[in-house]
CSV table of C-alpha atoms and ligand atoms in Angstrom, one decimal:
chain,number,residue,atom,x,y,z
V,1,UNK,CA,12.8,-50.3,59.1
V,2,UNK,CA,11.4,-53.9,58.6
V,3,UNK,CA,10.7,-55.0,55.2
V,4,UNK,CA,7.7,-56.6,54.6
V,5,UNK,CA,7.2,-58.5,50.6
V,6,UNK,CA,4.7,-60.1,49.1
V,7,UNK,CA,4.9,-63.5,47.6
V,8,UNK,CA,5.6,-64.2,44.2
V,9,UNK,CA,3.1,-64.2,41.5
V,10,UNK,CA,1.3,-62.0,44.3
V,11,UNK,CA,3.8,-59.5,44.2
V,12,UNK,CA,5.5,-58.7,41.5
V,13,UNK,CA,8.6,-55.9,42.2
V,14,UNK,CA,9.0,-55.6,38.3
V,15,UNK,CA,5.3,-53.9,38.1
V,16,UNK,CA,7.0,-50.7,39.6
V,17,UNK,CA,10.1,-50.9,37.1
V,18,UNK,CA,8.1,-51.5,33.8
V,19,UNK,CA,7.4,-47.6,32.4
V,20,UNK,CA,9.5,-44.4,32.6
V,21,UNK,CA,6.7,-42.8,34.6
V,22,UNK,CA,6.0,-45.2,37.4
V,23,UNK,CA,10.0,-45.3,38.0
V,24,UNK,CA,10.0,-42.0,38.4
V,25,UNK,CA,6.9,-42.1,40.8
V,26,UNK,CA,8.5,-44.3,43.2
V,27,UNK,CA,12.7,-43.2,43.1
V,28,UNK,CA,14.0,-42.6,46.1
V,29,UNK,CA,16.5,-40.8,45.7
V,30,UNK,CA,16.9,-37.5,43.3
V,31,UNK,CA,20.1,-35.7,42.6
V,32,UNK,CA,19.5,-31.8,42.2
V,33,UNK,CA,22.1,-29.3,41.1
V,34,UNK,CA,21.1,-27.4,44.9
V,35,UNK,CA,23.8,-30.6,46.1
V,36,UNK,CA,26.6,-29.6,44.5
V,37,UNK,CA,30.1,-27.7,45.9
V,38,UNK,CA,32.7,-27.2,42.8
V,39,UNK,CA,36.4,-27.4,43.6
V,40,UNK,CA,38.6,-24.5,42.5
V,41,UNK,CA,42.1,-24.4,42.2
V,42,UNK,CA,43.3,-20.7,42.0
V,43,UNK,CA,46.8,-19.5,40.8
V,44,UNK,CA,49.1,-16.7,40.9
V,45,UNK,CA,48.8,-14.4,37.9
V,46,UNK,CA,46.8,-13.3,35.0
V,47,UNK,CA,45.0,-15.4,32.3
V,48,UNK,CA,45.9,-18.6,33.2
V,49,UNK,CA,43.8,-21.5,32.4
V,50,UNK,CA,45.9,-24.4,33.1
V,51,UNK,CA,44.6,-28.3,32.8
V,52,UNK,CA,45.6,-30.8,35.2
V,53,UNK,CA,46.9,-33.6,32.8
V,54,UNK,CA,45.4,-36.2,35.4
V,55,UNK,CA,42.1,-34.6,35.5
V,56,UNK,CA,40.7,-33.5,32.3
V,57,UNK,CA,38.3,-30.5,32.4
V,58,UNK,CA,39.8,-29.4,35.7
V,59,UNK,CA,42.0,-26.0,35.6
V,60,UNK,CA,44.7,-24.3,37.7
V,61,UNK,CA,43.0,-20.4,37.1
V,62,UNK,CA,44.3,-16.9,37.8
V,63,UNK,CA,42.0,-14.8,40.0
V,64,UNK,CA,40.5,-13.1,36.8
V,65,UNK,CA,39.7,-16.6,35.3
V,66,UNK,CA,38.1,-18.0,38.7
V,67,UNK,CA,35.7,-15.0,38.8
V,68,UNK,CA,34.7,-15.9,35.0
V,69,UNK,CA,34.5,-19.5,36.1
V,70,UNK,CA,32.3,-18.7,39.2
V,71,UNK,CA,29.7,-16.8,36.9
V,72,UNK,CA,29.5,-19.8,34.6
V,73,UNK,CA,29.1,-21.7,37.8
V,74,UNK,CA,26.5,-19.7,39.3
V,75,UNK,CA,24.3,-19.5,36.5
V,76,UNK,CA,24.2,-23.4,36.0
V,77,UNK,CA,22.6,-23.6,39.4
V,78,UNK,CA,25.4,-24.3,41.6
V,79,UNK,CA,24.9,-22.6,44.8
V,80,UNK,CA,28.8,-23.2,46.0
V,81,UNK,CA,32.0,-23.4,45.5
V,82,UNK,CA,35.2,-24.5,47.3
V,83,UNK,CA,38.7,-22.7,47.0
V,84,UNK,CA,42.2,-24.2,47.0
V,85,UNK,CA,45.4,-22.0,46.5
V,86,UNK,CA,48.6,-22.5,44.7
V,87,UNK,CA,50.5,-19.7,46.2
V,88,UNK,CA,53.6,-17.5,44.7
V,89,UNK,CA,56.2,-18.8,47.3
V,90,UNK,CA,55.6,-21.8,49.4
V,91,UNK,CA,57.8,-22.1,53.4
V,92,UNK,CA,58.3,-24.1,56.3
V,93,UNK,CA,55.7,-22.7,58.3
V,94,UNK,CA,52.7,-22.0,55.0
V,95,UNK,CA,53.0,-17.9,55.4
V,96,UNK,CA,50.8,-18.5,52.5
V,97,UNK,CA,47.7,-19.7,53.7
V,98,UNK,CA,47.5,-16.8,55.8
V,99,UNK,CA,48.6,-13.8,54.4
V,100,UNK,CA,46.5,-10.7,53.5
V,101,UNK,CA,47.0,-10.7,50.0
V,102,UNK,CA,47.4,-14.5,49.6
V,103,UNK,CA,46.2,-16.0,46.8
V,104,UNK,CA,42.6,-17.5,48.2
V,105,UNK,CA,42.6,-14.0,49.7
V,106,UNK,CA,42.5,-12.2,46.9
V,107,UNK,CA,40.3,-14.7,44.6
V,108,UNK,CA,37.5,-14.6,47.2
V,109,UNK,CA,37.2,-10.6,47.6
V,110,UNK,CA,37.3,-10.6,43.3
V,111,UNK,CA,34.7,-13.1,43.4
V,112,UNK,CA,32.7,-11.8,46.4
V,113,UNK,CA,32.5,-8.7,44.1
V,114,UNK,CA,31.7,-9.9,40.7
V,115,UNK,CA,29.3,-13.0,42.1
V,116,UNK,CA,27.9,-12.2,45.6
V,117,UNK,CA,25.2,-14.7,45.5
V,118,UNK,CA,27.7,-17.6,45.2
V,119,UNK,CA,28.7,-19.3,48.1
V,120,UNK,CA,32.4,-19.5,48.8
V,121,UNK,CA,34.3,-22.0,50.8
V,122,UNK,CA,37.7,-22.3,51.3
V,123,UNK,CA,39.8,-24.7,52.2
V,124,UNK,CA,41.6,-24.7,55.2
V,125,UNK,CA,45.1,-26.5,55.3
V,126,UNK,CA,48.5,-25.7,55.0
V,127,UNK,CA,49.8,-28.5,52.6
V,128,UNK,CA,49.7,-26.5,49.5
V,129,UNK,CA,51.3,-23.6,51.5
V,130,UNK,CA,54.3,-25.5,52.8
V,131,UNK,CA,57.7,-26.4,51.1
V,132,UNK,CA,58.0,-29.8,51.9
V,133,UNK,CA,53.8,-30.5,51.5
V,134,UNK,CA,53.2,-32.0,54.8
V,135,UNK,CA,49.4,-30.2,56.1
V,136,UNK,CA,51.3,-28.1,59.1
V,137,UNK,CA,55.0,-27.7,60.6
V,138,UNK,CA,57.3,-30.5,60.8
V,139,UNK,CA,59.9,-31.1,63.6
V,140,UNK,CA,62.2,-33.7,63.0
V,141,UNK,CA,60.2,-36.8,61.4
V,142,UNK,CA,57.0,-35.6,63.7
V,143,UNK,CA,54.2,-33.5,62.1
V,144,UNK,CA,53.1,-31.2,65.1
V,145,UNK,CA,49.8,-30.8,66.4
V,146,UNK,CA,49.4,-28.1,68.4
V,147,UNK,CA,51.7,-25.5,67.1
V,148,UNK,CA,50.1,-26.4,63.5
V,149,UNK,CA,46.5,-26.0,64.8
V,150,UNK,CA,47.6,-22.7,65.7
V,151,UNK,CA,48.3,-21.7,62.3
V,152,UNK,CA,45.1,-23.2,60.8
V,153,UNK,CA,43.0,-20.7,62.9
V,154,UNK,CA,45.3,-18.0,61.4
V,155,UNK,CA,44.4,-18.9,58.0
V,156,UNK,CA,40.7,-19.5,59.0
V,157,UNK,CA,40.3,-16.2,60.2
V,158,UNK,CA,42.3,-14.8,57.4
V,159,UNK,CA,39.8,-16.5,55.2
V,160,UNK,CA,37.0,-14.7,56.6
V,161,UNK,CA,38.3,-11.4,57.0
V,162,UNK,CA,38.8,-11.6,53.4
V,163,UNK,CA,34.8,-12.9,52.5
V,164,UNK,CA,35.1,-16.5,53.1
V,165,UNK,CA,31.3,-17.9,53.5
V,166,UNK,CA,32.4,-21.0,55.0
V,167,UNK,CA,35.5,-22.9,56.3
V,168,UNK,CA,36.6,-26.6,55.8
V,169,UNK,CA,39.8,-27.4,57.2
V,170,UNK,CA,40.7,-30.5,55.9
V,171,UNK,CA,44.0,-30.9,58.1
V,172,UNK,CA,42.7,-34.0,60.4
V,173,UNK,CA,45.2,-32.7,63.2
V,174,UNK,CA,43.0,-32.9,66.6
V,175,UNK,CA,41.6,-30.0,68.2
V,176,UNK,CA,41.3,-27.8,65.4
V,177,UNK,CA,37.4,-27.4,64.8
V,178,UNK,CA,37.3,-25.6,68.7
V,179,UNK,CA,40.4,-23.9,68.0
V,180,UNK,CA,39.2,-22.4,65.0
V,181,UNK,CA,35.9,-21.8,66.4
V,182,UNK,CA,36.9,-20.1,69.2
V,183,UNK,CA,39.0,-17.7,66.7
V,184,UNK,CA,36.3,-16.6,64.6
V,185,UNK,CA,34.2,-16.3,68.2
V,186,UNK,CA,36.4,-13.9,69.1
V,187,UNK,CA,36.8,-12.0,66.1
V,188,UNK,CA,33.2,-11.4,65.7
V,189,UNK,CA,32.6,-14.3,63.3
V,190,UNK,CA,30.3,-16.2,65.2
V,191,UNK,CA,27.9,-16.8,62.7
V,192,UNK,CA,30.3,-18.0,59.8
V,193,UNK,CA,29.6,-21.8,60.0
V,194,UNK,CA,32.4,-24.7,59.9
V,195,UNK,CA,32.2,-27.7,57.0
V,196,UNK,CA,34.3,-30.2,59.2
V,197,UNK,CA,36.8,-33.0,57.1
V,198,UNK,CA,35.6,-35.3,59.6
V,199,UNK,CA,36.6,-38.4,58.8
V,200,UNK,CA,39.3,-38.0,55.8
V,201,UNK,CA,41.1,-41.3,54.9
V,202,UNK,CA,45.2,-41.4,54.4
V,203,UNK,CA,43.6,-42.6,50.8
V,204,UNK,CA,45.3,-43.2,47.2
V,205,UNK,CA,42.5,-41.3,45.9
V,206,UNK,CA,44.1,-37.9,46.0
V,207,UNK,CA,46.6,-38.6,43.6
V,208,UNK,CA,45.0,-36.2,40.8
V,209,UNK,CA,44.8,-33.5,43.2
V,210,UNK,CA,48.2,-33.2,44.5
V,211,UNK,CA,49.3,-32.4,40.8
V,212,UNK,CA,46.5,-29.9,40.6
V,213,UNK,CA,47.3,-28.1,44.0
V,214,UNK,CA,51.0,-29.1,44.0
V,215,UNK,CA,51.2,-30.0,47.0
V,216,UNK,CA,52.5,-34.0,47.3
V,217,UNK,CA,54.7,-34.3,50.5
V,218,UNK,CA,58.2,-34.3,50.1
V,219,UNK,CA,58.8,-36.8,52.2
V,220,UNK,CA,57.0,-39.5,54.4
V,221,UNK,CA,53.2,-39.5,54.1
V,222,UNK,CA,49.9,-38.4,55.7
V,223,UNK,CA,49.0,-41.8,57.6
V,224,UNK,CA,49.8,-39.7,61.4
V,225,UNK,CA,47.0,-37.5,60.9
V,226,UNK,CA,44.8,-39.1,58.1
V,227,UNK,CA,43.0,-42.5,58.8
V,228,UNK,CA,43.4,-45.3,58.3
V,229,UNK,CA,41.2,-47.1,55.5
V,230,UNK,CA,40.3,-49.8,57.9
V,231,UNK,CA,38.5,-48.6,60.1
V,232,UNK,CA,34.7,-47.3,60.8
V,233,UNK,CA,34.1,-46.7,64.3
V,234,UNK,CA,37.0,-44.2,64.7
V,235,UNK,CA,35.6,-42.1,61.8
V,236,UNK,CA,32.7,-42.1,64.6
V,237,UNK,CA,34.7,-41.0,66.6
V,238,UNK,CA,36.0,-38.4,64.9
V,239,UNK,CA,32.7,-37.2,63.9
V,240,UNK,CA,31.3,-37.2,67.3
V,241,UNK,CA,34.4,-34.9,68.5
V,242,UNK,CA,34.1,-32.7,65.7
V,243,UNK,CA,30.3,-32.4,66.1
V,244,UNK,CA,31.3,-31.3,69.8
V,245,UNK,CA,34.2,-29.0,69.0
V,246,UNK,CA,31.3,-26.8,67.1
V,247,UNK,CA,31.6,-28.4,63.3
V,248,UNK,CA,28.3,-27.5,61.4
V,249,UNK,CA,28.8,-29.7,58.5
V,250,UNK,CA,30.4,-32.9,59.2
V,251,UNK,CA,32.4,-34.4,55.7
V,252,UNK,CA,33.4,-38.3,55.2
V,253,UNK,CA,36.1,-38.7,52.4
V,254,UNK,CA,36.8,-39.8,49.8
V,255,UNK,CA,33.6,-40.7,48.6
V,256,UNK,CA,33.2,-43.7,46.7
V,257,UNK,CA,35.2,-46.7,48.9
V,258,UNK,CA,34.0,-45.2,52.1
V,259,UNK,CA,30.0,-45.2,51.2
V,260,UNK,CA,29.8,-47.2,54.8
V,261,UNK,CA,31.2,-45.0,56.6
V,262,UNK,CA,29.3,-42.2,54.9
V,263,UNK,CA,26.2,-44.1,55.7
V,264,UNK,CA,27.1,-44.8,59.4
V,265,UNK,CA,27.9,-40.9,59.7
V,266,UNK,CA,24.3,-40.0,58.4
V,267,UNK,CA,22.7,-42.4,60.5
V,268,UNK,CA,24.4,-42.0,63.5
V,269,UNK,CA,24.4,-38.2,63.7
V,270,UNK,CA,21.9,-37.1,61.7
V,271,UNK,CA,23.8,-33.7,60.7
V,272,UNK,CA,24.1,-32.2,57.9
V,273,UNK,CA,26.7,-34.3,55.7
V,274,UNK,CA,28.9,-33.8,52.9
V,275,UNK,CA,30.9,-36.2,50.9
V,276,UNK,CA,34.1,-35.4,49.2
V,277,UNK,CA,33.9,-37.1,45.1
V,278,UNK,CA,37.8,-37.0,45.4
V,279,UNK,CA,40.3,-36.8,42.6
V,280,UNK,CA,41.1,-40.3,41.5
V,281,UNK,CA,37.8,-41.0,41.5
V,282,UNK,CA,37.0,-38.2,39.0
V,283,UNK,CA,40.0,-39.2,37.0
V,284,UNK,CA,39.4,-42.7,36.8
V,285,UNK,CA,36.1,-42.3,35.5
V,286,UNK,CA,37.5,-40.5,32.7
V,287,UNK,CA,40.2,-42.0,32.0
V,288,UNK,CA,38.0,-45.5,31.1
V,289,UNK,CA,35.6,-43.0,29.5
V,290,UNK,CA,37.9,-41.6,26.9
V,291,UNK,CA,39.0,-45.1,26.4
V,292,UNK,CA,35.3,-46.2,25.6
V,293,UNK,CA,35.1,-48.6,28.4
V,294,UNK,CA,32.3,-47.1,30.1
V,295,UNK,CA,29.8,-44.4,29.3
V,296,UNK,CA,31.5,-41.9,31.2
V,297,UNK,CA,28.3,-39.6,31.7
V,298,UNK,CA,26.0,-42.5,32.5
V,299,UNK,CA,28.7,-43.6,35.4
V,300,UNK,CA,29.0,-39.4,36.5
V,301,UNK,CA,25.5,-39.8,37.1
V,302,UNK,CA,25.0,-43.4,38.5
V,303,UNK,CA,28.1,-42.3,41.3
V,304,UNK,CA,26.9,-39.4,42.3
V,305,UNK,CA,23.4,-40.5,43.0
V,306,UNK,CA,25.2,-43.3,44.8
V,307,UNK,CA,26.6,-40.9,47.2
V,308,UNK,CA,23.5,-39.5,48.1
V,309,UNK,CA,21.8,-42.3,48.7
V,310,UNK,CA,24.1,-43.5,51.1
V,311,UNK,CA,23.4,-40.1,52.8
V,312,UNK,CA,25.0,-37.4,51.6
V,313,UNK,CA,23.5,-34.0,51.9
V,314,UNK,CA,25.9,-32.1,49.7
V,315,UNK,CA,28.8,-33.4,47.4
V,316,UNK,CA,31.8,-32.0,46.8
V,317,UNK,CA,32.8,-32.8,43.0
V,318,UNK,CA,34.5,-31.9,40.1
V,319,UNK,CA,31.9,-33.2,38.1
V,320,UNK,CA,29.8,-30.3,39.4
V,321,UNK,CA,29.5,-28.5,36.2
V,322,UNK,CA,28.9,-31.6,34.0
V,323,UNK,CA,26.3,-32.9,35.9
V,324,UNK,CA,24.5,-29.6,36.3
V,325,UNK,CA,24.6,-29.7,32.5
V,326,UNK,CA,23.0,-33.6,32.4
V,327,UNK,CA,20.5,-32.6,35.4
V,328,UNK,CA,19.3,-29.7,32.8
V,329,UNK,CA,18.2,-31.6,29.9
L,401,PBG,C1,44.3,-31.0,51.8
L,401,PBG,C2,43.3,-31.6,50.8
L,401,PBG,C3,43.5,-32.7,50.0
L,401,PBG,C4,42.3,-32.9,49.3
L,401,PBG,C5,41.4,-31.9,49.7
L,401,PBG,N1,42.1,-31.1,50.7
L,401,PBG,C6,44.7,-33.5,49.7
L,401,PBG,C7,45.4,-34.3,50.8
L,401,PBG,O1,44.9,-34.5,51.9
L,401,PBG,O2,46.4,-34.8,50.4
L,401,PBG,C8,42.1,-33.9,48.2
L,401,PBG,C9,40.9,-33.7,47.3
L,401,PBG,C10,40.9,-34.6,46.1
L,401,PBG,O3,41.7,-35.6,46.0
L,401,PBG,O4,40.1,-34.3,45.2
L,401,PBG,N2,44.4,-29.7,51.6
C-alpha cells in the first residue's frame, strides 16, 4: 500500500487524534473477546486449585475445578479454550498423552458435558508426559523423529476420541501435521481441524510454563526441534510445509519478540493465524505490575492489541479472562 500525506499546516494527523470519538472512528485495529483461546493446565485429583508461583492468577486444576473454570470462561465470552495435562505417572515413551483415561482425556469428556458450547483444544505433545521432559523419545543424546511422530498421532487421535474440538501439536518434529492428519482421516475424523505450532521458537519465554506443566527437560534442550530465534525465512518455511501437510490454523510463537515473523506469516499466507502470548511474557508483565512499574492492565491491553495488529487472527493468552473483563466495561 503507498502512503500518500499531505503537507504540513495542510494536513494535520493530530485532527484525527484530538477527541475520544474521532479515535475511535478511525482505529484500526479492535480487540474482541471472539480472539481469545485460554490456557488450561489440568491435574490429577479432586479440588485442586494450585497457583503457579511464576505466573500469578494461573492454576494447576483437578478435572472438577476445570469444568467450573470453563463455565466462568464461557460466560465472559470466550469461545475457546486450550488443554495441557500434568499426568499421574510420567515414562520414557509419554503412555500418558495417550491413554484412555489420561488426564486431558478425562477433563475434556467432563467439560464436553457440563459446557458443550465451549470450544476445546488440546495440546498435542509429549513433554509433559515424559520422564526426562524432552517433546518425544530419546535415544542416546538424539531426540527421534519418526518413531516420536508416531506417538503424537496416537495422542491426537486419543484426543478426539475423547471430545477434543481441535488439535495443536506443538512438538515442531517434521512430518507430524500429515501424519496426524492422515490418522484422524482414517478414523473418521476428517472434519476435526488442525491449529499447527508452526513456527515455535527454542525461546526463554516458556520459563513460567514449564513450572506450570512440569515439564522442563532433564537434560539438554529443545534447540534440535525448536528454532532458532534468528531466523525468519525458515519460519516460512515451516509454515508453508505445514500449510501443505493439511494444518488449518497456522501458529507463530511466542508472541511478543517474533511480531515479524507473525506479520510475515499473515502476509505471506494469508491463513487463518494464531499467536501464542507465552508464559514469560504473561509473567513479566506482572511481575513489573505488582511492583508498580507499569500499569499492568494498560500494558495487558496495549500487548495484546499489538499482536493483532501485526496479524493475528486468534491469541492464545493467559490473560484471556482479564481482558475479557477490561473489553466488558
Ligand atoms: C509444549 C509446549 C510448551 C508451551 C506450549 N506447549 C513448552 C515448550 O515447548 O517447552 C509453552 C507455552 C508457554 O510458555 O506459555 N507442550
Amino acid at each position: 500500500m503507498q502512503t500518500l500525506v499531505g503537507e504540513y499546516p495542510t494536513t494535520r494527523l493530530r485532527r484525527t487524534r484530538l477527541t475520544p470519538v474521532i479515535r475511535a472512528m478511525v482505529r484500526e485495529t479492535e480487540l474482541s473477546v471472539k480472539d481469545f483461546i485460554y490456557p488450561l493446565f489440568a491435574v490429577p485429583g479432586k479440588k485442586i486449585k494450585h497457583e503457579i508461583s511464576s505466573m500469578p492468577g494461573v492454576y494447576q486444576l483437578s478435572v472438577d475445578e476445570i469444568v467450573r473454570e470453563c463455565a466462568d470462561v464461557h460466560a465472559l465470552g470466550i469461545p475457546a479454550v486450550i488443554f495441557f495435562g500434568i499426568p499421574e505417572h510420567k515414562d520414557e515413551v509419554g503412555s500418558g498423552a495417550y491413554a484412555e483415561q489420561g488426564i486431558v482425556q478425562q477433563a475434556l469428556r467432563a467439560v464436553k458435558k457440563e459446557v458443550p458450547e465451549l470450544m476445546l483444544i488440546t495440546d498435542v505433545c509429549l513433554c509433559e508426559y515424559t520422564s526426562h521432559g524432552h517433546c518425544g523419545i530419546v535415544r542416546g543424546d538424539e531426540i527421534v523423529n519418526d518413531a516420536s511422530v508416531e506417538l503424537l498421532t496416537k495422542e491426537a487421535l486419543s484426543h478426539a476420541q475423547a471430545g477434543s474440538d481441535m488439535v495443536a501439536p506443538s512438538d515442531m518434529f517434521d512430518g507430524r501435521i500429515g501424519a496426524i492428519r492422515r490418522v484422524l482421516d482414517a478414523n473418521g475424523f476428517q472434519n476435526l481441524p488442525i491449529m499447527s505450532y508452526a513456527a515455535k521458537y527454542a525461546s526463554g519465554f516458556y520459563g513460567p510454563f514449564r513450572e506450570a506443566a512440569e515439564s522442563t527437560p532433564k537434560f539438554g534442550d529443545r534447540r534440535s526441534h525448536q528454532m532458532d530465534p534468528a531466523n525468519s525465512d525458515e519460519a516460512l518455511r515451516e509454515v508453508a510445509q505445514d500449510i501443505m501437510e493439511g494444518a488449518d490454523i497456522v501458529m507463530v510463537k511466542p508472541a511478543l519478540s517474533y511480531l515479524d515473523v507473525l506479520h510475515r506469516v499473515k502476509q505471506q499466507f494469508g491463513m487463518p493465524t494464531a499467536a501464542y502470548n507465552v508464559s514469560g511474557e504473561y509473567s513479566l508483565i506482572k511481575a513489573a505490575a505488582s511492583k508498580g512499574w507499569v500499569d499492568g492492565e494498560r500494558v495487558m491491553m496495549e500487548v495484546l492489541t499489538s499482536i493483532k495488529r501485526a496479524g493475528a487472527d486468534m491469541i492464545l493468552t493467559y490473560f484471556a479472562k482479564e481482558a475479557a473483563q477490561v473489553l466488558k466495561k
